[in-house]
Short mmCIF file of C-alpha atoms in Angstrom, two decimals:
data_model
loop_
_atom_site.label_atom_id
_atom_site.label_comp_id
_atom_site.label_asym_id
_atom_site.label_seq_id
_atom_site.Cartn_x
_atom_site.Cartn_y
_atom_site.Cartn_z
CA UNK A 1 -47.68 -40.58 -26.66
CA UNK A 2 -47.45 -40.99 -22.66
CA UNK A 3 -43.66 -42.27 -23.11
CA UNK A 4 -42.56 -39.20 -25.36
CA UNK A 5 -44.72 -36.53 -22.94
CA UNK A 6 -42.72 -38.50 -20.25
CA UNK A 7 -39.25 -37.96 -22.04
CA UNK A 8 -40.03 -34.48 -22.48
CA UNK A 9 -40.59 -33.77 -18.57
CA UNK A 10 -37.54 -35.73 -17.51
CA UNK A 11 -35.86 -33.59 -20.12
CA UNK A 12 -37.05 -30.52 -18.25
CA UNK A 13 -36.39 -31.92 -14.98
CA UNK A 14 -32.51 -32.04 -16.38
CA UNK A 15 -32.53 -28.80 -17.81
CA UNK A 16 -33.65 -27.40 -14.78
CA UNK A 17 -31.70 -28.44 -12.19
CA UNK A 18 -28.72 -28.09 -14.14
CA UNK A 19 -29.94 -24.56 -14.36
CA UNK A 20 -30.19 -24.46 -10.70
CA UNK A 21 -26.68 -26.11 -9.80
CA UNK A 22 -25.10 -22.98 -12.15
CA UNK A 23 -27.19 -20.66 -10.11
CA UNK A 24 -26.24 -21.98 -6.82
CA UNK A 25 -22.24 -22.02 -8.01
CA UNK A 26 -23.23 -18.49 -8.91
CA UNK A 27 -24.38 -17.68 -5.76
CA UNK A 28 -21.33 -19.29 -4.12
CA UNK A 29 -18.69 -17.36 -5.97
CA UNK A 30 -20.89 -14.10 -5.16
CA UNK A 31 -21.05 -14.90 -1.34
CA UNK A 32 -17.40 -15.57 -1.50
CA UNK A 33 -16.43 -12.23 -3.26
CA UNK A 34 -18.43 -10.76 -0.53
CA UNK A 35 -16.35 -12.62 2.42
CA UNK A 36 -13.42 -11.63 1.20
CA UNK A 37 -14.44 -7.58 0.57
CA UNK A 38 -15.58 -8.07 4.40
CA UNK A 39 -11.89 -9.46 5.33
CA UNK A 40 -10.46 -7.11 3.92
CA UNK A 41 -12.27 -4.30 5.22
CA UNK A 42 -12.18 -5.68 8.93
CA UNK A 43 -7.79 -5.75 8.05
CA UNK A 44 -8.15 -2.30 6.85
CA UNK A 45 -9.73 -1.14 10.27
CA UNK A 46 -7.40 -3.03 12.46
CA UNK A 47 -4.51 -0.58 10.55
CA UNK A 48 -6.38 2.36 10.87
CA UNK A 49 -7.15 1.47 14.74
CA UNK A 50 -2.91 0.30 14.92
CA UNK A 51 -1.85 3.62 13.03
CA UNK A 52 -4.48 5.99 14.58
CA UNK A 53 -3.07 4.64 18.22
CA UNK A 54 -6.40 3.87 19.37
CA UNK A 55 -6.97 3.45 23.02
CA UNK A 56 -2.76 3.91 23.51
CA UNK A 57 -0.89 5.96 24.83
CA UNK A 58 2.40 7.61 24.07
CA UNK A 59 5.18 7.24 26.65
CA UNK A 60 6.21 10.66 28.54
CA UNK A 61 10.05 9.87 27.01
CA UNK A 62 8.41 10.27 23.55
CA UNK A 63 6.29 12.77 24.38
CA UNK A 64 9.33 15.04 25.83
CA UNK A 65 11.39 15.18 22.51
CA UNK A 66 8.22 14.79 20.11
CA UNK A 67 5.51 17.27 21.82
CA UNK A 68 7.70 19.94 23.66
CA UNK A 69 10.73 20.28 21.32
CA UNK A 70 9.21 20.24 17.67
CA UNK A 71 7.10 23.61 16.47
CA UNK A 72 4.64 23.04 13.65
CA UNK A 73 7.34 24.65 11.05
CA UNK A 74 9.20 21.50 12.04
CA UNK A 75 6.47 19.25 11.68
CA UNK A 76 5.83 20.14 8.07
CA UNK A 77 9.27 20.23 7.19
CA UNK A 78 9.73 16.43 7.82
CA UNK A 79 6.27 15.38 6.27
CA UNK A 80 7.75 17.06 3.13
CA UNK A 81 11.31 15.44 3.71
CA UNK A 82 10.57 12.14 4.41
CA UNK A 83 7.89 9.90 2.79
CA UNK A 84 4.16 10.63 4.29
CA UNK A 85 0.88 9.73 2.98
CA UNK A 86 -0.32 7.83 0.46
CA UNK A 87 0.68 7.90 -3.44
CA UNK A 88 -2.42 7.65 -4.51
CA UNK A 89 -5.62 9.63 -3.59
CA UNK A 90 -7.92 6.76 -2.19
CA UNK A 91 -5.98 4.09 -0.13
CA UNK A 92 -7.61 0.37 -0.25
CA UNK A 93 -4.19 -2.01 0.30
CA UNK A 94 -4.69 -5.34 -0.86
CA UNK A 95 -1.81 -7.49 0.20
CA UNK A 96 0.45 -6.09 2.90
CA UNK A 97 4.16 -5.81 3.67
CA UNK A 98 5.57 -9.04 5.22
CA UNK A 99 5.99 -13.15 4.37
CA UNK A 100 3.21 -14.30 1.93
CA UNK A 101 2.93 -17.06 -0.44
CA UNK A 102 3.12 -15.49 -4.02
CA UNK A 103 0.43 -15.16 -6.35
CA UNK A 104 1.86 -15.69 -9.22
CA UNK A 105 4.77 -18.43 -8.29
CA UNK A 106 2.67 -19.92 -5.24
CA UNK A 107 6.46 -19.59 -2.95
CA UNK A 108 6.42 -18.69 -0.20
CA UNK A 109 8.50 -14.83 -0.11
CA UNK A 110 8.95 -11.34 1.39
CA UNK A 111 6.60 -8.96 0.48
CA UNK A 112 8.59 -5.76 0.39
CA UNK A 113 5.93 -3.78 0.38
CA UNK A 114 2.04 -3.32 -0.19
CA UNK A 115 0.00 -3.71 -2.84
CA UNK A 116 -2.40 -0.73 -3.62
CA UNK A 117 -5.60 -0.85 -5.15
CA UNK A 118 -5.96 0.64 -8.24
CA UNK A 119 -7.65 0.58 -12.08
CA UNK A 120 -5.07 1.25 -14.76
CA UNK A 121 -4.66 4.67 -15.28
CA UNK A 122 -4.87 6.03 -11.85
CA UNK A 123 -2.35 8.89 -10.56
CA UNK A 124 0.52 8.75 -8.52
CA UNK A 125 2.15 11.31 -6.82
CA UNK A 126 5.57 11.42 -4.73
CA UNK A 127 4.61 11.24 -0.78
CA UNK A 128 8.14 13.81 -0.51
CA UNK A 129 10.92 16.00 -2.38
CA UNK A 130 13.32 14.24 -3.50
CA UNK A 131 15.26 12.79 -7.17
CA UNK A 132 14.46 9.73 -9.28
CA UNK A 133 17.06 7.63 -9.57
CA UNK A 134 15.10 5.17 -11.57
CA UNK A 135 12.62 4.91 -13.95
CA UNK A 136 12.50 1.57 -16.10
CA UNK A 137 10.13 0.46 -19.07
CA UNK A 138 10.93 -2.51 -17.87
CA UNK A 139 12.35 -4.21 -14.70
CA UNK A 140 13.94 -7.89 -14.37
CA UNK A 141 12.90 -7.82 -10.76
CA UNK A 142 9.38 -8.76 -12.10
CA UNK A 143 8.40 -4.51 -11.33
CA UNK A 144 7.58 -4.10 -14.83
CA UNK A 145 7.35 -0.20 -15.42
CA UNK A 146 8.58 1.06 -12.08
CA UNK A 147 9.77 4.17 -10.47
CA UNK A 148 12.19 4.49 -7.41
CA UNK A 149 12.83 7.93 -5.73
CA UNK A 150 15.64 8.80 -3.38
CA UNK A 151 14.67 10.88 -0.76
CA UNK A 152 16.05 13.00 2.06
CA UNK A 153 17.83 11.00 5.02
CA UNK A 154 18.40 8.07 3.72
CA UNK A 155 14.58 7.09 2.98
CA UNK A 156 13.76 5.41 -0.86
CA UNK A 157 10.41 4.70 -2.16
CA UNK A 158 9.78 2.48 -5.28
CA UNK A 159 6.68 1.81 -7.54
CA UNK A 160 5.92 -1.17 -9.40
CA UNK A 161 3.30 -2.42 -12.04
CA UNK A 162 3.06 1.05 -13.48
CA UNK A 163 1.57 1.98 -16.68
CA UNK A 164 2.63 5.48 -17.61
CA UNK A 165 5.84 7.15 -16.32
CA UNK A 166 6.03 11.08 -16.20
CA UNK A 167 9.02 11.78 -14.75
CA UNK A 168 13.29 10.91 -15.94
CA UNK A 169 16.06 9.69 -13.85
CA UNK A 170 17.70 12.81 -12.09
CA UNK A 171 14.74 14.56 -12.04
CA UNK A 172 14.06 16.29 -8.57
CA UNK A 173 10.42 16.33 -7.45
CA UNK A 174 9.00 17.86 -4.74
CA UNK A 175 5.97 16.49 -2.59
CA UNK A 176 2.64 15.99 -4.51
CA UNK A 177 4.12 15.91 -7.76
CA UNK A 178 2.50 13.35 -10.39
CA UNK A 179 5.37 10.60 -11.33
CA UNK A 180 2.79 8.61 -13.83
CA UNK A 181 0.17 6.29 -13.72
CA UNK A 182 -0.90 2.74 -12.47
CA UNK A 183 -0.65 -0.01 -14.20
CA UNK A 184 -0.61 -3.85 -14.66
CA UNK A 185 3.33 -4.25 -15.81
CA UNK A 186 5.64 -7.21 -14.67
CA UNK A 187 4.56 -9.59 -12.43
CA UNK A 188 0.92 -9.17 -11.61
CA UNK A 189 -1.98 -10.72 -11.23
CA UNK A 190 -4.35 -7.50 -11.46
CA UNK A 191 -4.28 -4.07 -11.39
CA UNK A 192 -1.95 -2.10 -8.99
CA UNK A 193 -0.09 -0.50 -7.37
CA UNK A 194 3.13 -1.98 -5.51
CA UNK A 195 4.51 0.78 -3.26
CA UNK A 196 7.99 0.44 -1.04
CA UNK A 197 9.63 2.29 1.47
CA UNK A 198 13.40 1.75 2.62
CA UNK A 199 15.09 3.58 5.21
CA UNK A 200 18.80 2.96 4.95
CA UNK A 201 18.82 0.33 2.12
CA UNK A 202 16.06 -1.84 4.12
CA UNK A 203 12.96 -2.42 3.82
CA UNK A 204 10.31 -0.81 6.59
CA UNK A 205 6.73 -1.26 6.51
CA UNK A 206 5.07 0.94 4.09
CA UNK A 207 1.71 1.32 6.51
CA UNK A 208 3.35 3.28 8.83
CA UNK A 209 3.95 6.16 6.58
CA UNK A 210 1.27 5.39 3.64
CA UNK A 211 -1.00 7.07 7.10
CA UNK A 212 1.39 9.80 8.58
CA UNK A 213 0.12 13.28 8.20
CA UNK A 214 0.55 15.89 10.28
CA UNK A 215 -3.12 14.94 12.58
CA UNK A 216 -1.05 11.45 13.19
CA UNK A 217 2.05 13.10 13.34
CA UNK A 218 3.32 11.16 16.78
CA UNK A 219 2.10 7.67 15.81
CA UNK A 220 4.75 6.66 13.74
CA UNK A 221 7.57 6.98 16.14
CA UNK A 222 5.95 3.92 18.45
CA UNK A 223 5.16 1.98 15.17
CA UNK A 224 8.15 2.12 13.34
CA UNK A 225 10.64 0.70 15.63
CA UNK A 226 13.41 0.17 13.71
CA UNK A 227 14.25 4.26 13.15
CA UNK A 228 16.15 6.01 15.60
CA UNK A 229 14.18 8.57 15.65
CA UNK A 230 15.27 11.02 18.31
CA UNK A 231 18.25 11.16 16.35
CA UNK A 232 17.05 11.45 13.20
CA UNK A 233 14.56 13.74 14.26
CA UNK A 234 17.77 16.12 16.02
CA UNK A 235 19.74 15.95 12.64
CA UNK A 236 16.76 17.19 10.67
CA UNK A 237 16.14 19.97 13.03
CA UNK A 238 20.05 20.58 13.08
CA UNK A 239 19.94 21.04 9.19
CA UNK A 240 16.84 23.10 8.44
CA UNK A 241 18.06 25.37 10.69
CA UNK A 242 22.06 25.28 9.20
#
């Protein structure tokens, strides 16, 4: 009687801290989920703090052809000419532009853009006028159902992963217009929403612009470096006013 009573408590003792070890593996995948929600939030402010120029200051040779030569009629012109804000209504990015080892194929590669979150079925809108030049069921590239839209002076923007596509190639869209819906197409690992700029057939860091508006209107022009933009700024204001 004392040796079964004794089987049943080491039985017990067994089922309970096996019961404990799953709870504390739980517990670690929990506290880890949390971590990484904290990382990515503390990334999310650094680009806010980068885009918002936080505690810098604009030189006086960008302030002379940015501030003094450029009326508000301007200002809005370009925001709808050239790719400005985000495509979706809530911005949370994921995985940024730049060198990353893949998800999916564990290489390291170029990011050409930034990953968006996203549930399926979210909208998308166009961040400027312009004309689609594609829109693909179906993209070897690994974009699944993806959109790319020519815009004016030489910019592009593409979306990948997509689940719903509203719009046909040659279509011209202006600003705010809904192109379809996000998905989990092609290569992904989750739902989103893989968003692209190119100026000039390369790639430029989608941040920048994903946060240009018309309150951080200067801001761009010390980020993205790789723009002329007092010239491209002059030929815009040449031919809105042709």
């Amino acid at each position: 009687m004392l040796g079964a009573y004794i089987i049943y408590l080491n039985i017990n003792i067994y089922n309970l801290k096996d019961t404990i070890k799953t709870k504390d593996e739980l517990y670690k995948i929990q506290i880890n989920n949390r971590i990484n929600e904290i990382n990515l939030l503390n990334d999310q402010l650094v680009d806010l703090q980068q885009i918002l120029n936080i505690g810098l200051d604009l030189s006086k040779k960008d302030n002379i052809y940015l501030n003094t030569k450029l009326e508000q009629s301007d200002k809005k012109y370009i925001l709808n000419s050239i790719p400005s804000g985000s495509p979706l209504e809530k911005t949370f990015i994921t995985s940024k532009y730049g060198y990353r080892i893949h998800p999916l194929t564990k290489k390291r590669k170029l990011h050409t853009g930034v990953d968006l979150k996203a549930k399926v079925g979210t909208q998308i809108y166009s961040p400027a006028n312009g004309v689609v030049i594609k829109a693909r069921n179906f993209d070897p590239g690994g974009y699944g159902k993806m959109i790319t839209i020519a815009h004016n002076y030489g910019f592009k923007t593409l979306y990948g992963h997509m689940n719903d596509i509203y719009v046909k190639e040659g279509q011209l869209i202006q600003k705010g217009s809904l192109i379809g819906l996000t998905g989990n197409t092609g290569q992904s690992n989750g739902p989103h929403l893989h968003y692209e700029v190119k100026f000039a057939e390369k790639y430029v860091e989608p941040i920048d612009f994903v946060y240009w508006n018309n309150k951080t209107f200067n801001t761009i022009f010390t980020k993205e470096l790789s723009l002329d933009w007092e010239k491209l700024i002059l030929l815009i204001k040449k031919r809105k006013n042709d």
